[in-house]
C-alpha positions as YAML, in Angstrom:
chain: A
units: angstrom
residues:
- id: 1
  name: UNK
  ca: [131.09, -55.85, -71.60]
- id: 2
  name: UNK
  ca: [129.69, -54.74, -67.97]
- id: 3
  name: UNK
  ca: [126.00, -55.52, -67.79]
- id: 4
  name: UNK
  ca: [124.76, -53.36, -64.50]
- id: 5
  name: UNK
  ca: [120.71, -53.54, -64.74]
- id: 6
  name: UNK
  ca: [119.15, -52.07, -67.89]
- id: 7
  name: UNK
  ca: [123.00, -51.21, -68.82]
- id: 8
  name: UNK
  ca: [125.67, -52.22, -70.68]
- id: 9
  name: UNK
  ca: [128.93, -50.99, -70.69]
- id: 10
  name: UNK
  ca: [131.10, -51.84, -73.59]
- id: 11
  name: UNK
  ca: [134.83, -50.53, -74.09]
- id: 12
  name: UNK
  ca: [137.18, -51.57, -75.98]
- id: 13
  name: UNK
  ca: [141.12, -53.19, -74.87]
- id: 14
  name: UNK
  ca: [143.26, -51.97, -77.66]
- id: 15
  name: UNK
  ca: [143.80, -48.82, -79.08]
- id: 16
  name: UNK
  ca: [141.28, -46.86, -82.35]
- id: 17
  name: UNK
  ca: [143.65, -47.71, -85.61]
- id: 18
  name: UNK
  ca: [142.66, -45.38, -88.65]
- id: 19
  name: UNK
  ca: [141.17, -46.95, -91.33]
- id: 20
  name: UNK
  ca: [141.25, -45.63, -94.41]
- id: 21
  name: UNK
  ca: [137.49, -45.60, -96.38]
- id: 22
  name: UNK
  ca: [136.32, -44.33, -100.40]
- id: 23
  name: UNK
  ca: [132.65, -43.32, -100.67]
- id: 24
  name: UNK
  ca: [130.31, -45.47, -103.18]
- id: 25
  name: UNK
  ca: [126.41, -45.47, -103.64]
- id: 26
  name: UNK
  ca: [124.83, -48.10, -101.63]
- id: 27
  name: UNK
  ca: [126.02, -51.37, -101.05]
- id: 28
  name: UNK
  ca: [129.33, -49.87, -100.35]
- id: 29
  name: UNK
  ca: [130.80, -46.93, -97.36]
- id: 30
  name: UNK
  ca: [127.91, -44.21, -97.39]
- id: 31
  name: UNK
  ca: [128.34, -40.80, -97.64]
- id: 32
  name: UNK
  ca: [125.77, -40.29, -95.20]
- id: 33
  name: UNK
  ca: [128.67, -41.75, -92.89]
- id: 34
  name: UNK
  ca: [131.87, -40.30, -93.83]
- id: 35
  name: UNK
  ca: [131.64, -37.08, -91.46]
- id: 36
  name: UNK
  ca: [130.68, -39.15, -88.19]
- id: 37
  name: UNK
  ca: [133.53, -41.69, -89.57]
- id: 38
  name: UNK
  ca: [135.80, -38.99, -89.98]
- id: 39
  name: UNK
  ca: [135.40, -37.77, -86.34]
- id: 40
  name: UNK
  ca: [136.15, -41.06, -85.13]
- id: 41
  name: UNK
  ca: [139.30, -41.16, -87.40]
- id: 42
  name: UNK
  ca: [139.99, -38.13, -85.97]
- id: 43
  name: UNK
  ca: [141.25, -39.54, -82.88]
- id: 44
  name: UNK
  ca: [143.26, -42.99, -83.95]
- id: 45
  name: UNK
  ca: [145.92, -43.27, -84.16]
- id: 46
  name: UNK
  ca: [148.67, -43.09, -87.20]
- id: 47
  name: UNK
  ca: [146.98, -41.61, -90.90]
- id: 48
  name: UNK
  ca: [143.51, -42.10, -92.76]
- id: 49
  name: UNK
  ca: [142.49, -41.10, -95.54]
- id: 50
  name: UNK
  ca: [139.28, -40.41, -96.41]
- id: 51
  name: UNK
  ca: [138.01, -40.31, -100.39]
- id: 52
  name: UNK
  ca: [134.83, -39.01, -100.94]
- id: 53
  name: UNK
  ca: [133.52, -39.81, -104.75]
- id: 54
  name: UNK
  ca: [129.65, -39.57, -104.43]
- id: 55
  name: UNK
  ca: [128.92, -35.73, -103.36]
- id: 56
  name: UNK
  ca: [131.25, -32.34, -103.97]
- id: 57
  name: UNK
  ca: [131.66, -30.09, -101.20]
- id: 58
  name: UNK
  ca: [130.75, -33.09, -98.77]
- id: 59
  name: UNK
  ca: [133.76, -31.72, -96.23]
- id: 60
  name: UNK
  ca: [132.29, -28.85, -94.43]
- id: 61
  name: UNK
  ca: [132.64, -30.30, -91.38]
- id: 62
  name: UNK
  ca: [136.34, -30.47, -91.55]
- id: 63
  name: UNK
  ca: [137.30, -26.97, -90.36]
- id: 64
  name: UNK
  ca: [135.06, -26.86, -87.16]
- id: 65
  name: UNK
  ca: [136.71, -30.47, -86.15]
- id: 66
  name: UNK
  ca: [139.93, -28.11, -86.79]
- id: 67
  name: UNK
  ca: [138.73, -26.19, -84.34]
- id: 68
  name: UNK
  ca: [139.08, -28.58, -82.48]
- id: 69
  name: UNK
  ca: [142.37, -29.79, -82.78]
- id: 70
  name: UNK
  ca: [141.92, -32.70, -85.25]
- id: 71
  name: UNK
  ca: [144.63, -32.92, -87.67]
- id: 72
  name: UNK
  ca: [143.39, -33.36, -91.18]
- id: 73
  name: UNK
  ca: [144.35, -31.67, -94.45]
- id: 74
  name: UNK
  ca: [141.66, -31.62, -97.55]
- id: 75
  name: UNK
  ca: [143.33, -32.47, -100.89]
- id: 76
  name: UNK
  ca: [140.17, -31.90, -103.44]
- id: 77
  name: UNK
  ca: [137.85, -35.24, -102.22]
- id: 78
  name: UNK
  ca: [140.08, -36.61, -100.20]
- id: 79
  name: UNK
  ca: [140.83, -35.53, -96.27]
- id: 80
  name: UNK
  ca: [144.06, -37.33, -94.60]
- id: 81
  name: UNK
  ca: [143.31, -37.60, -90.95]
- id: 82
  name: UNK
  ca: [146.29, -37.89, -88.68]
- id: 83
  name: UNK
  ca: [144.99, -38.75, -85.60]
- id: 84
  name: UNK
  ca: [145.15, -36.85, -82.22]
- id: 85
  name: UNK
  ca: [145.83, -37.85, -78.40]
- id: 86
  name: UNK
  ca: [142.00, -35.71, -77.51]
- id: 87
  name: UNK
  ca: [140.04, -33.11, -78.65]
- id: 88
  name: UNK
  ca: [139.72, -29.73, -76.99]
- id: 89
  name: UNK
  ca: [136.16, -27.86, -77.01]
- id: 90
  name: UNK
  ca: [135.07, -25.60, -78.75]
- id: 91
  name: UNK
  ca: [132.64, -23.34, -80.19]
- id: 92
  name: UNK
  ca: [130.94, -25.09, -83.16]
- id: 93
  name: UNK
  ca: [129.05, -23.88, -86.77]
- id: 94
  name: UNK
  ca: [126.81, -27.08, -87.62]
- id: 95
  name: UNK
  ca: [126.46, -26.51, -91.51]
- id: 96
  name: UNK
  ca: [124.19, -30.35, -92.67]
- id: 97
  name: UNK
  ca: [122.68, -32.80, -91.35]
- id: 98
  name: UNK
  ca: [125.44, -35.46, -92.24]
- id: 99
  name: UNK
  ca: [128.71, -32.68, -90.40]
- id: 100
  name: UNK
  ca: [126.66, -31.43, -87.61]
- id: 101
  name: UNK
  ca: [125.67, -34.77, -86.57]
- id: 102
  name: UNK
  ca: [129.95, -34.95, -86.54]
- id: 103
  name: UNK
  ca: [130.13, -32.40, -84.58]
- id: 104
  name: UNK
  ca: [127.90, -33.87, -82.21]
- id: 105
  name: UNK
  ca: [130.53, -36.89, -82.04]
- id: 106
  name: UNK
  ca: [133.33, -35.03, -82.09]
- id: 107
  name: UNK
  ca: [132.36, -32.57, -79.11]
- id: 108
  name: UNK
  ca: [131.10, -35.30, -77.17]
- id: 109
  name: UNK
  ca: [134.50, -37.15, -77.56]
- id: 110
  name: UNK
  ca: [136.05, -33.29, -76.60]
- id: 111
  name: UNK
  ca: [137.69, -32.34, -73.40]
- id: 112
  name: UNK
  ca: [135.49, -29.36, -71.54]
- id: 113
  name: UNK
  ca: [132.21, -27.53, -73.55]
- id: 114
  name: UNK
  ca: [131.42, -27.53, -76.71]
- id: 115
  name: UNK
  ca: [128.14, -25.63, -78.26]
- id: 116
  name: UNK
  ca: [126.72, -26.43, -81.08]
- id: 117
  name: UNK
  ca: [124.87, -23.45, -83.51]
- id: 118
  name: UNK
  ca: [122.33, -23.61, -85.87]
- id: 119
  name: UNK
  ca: [121.41, -26.98, -85.22]
- id: 120
  name: UNK
  ca: [118.57, -26.58, -87.21]
- id: 121
  name: UNK
  ca: [120.11, -29.13, -89.46]
- id: 122
  name: UNK
  ca: [120.48, -31.35, -86.74]
- id: 123
  name: UNK
  ca: [116.71, -31.70, -86.14]
- id: 124
  name: UNK
  ca: [115.83, -31.96, -89.92]
- id: 125
  name: UNK
  ca: [117.00, -35.71, -89.57]
- id: 126
  name: UNK
  ca: [117.80, -36.55, -85.90]
- id: 127
  name: UNK
  ca: [114.24, -35.56, -83.38]
- id: 128
  name: UNK
  ca: [115.03, -34.96, -80.06]
- id: 129
  name: UNK
  ca: [119.40, -36.05, -80.39]
- id: 130
  name: UNK
  ca: [120.51, -34.61, -77.28]
- id: 131
  name: UNK
  ca: [117.53, -36.41, -75.34]
- id: 132
  name: UNK
  ca: [118.07, -39.81, -77.11]
- id: 133
  name: UNK
  ca: [121.85, -39.28, -76.17]
- id: 134
  name: UNK
  ca: [121.30, -38.63, -72.74]
- id: 135
  name: UNK
  ca: [119.41, -41.61, -72.41]
- id: 136
  name: UNK
  ca: [122.67, -43.21, -73.25]
- id: 137
  name: UNK
  ca: [125.07, -41.06, -70.61]
- id: 138
  name: UNK
  ca: [125.77, -38.24, -72.56]
- id: 139
  name: UNK
  ca: [126.31, -34.74, -70.86]
- id: 140
  name: UNK
  ca: [124.30, -32.70, -73.36]
- id: 141
  name: UNK
  ca: [121.80, -30.55, -73.17]
- id: 142
  name: UNK
  ca: [119.66, -28.01, -76.06]
- id: 143
  name: UNK
  ca: [120.25, -24.87, -74.37]
- id: 144
  name: UNK
  ca: [118.40, -21.36, -75.84]
...
């Protein structure tokens, strides 16, 4: 951890490792962070398995993550994610609030510049997301 003025930078020394998750109602692993967790697992070493038990059709972000080079296979309500070394830029389409947040995270981690369309989904749940992430050092901006 490095502290400089009003900033703190945290870097892990170990590689990100694959983890399995199964969504359940509170207080278990929440379905509301499943998509964001999957974006993270695309870059983890090894194979992760995410089972969605709460909502049907909650994997709409998978096709977009695959456009970025993610290695994800769907089998019903189960996603098998084989971690890749990096994600690539791609034109992306937001499909719902949580999926949209996962695309933003994946785009920030990817090489190159990605453009996400239909960001009104993001705006429904995240006020000024691009401004808040910019304050954290992200290179992100809203375009018309």
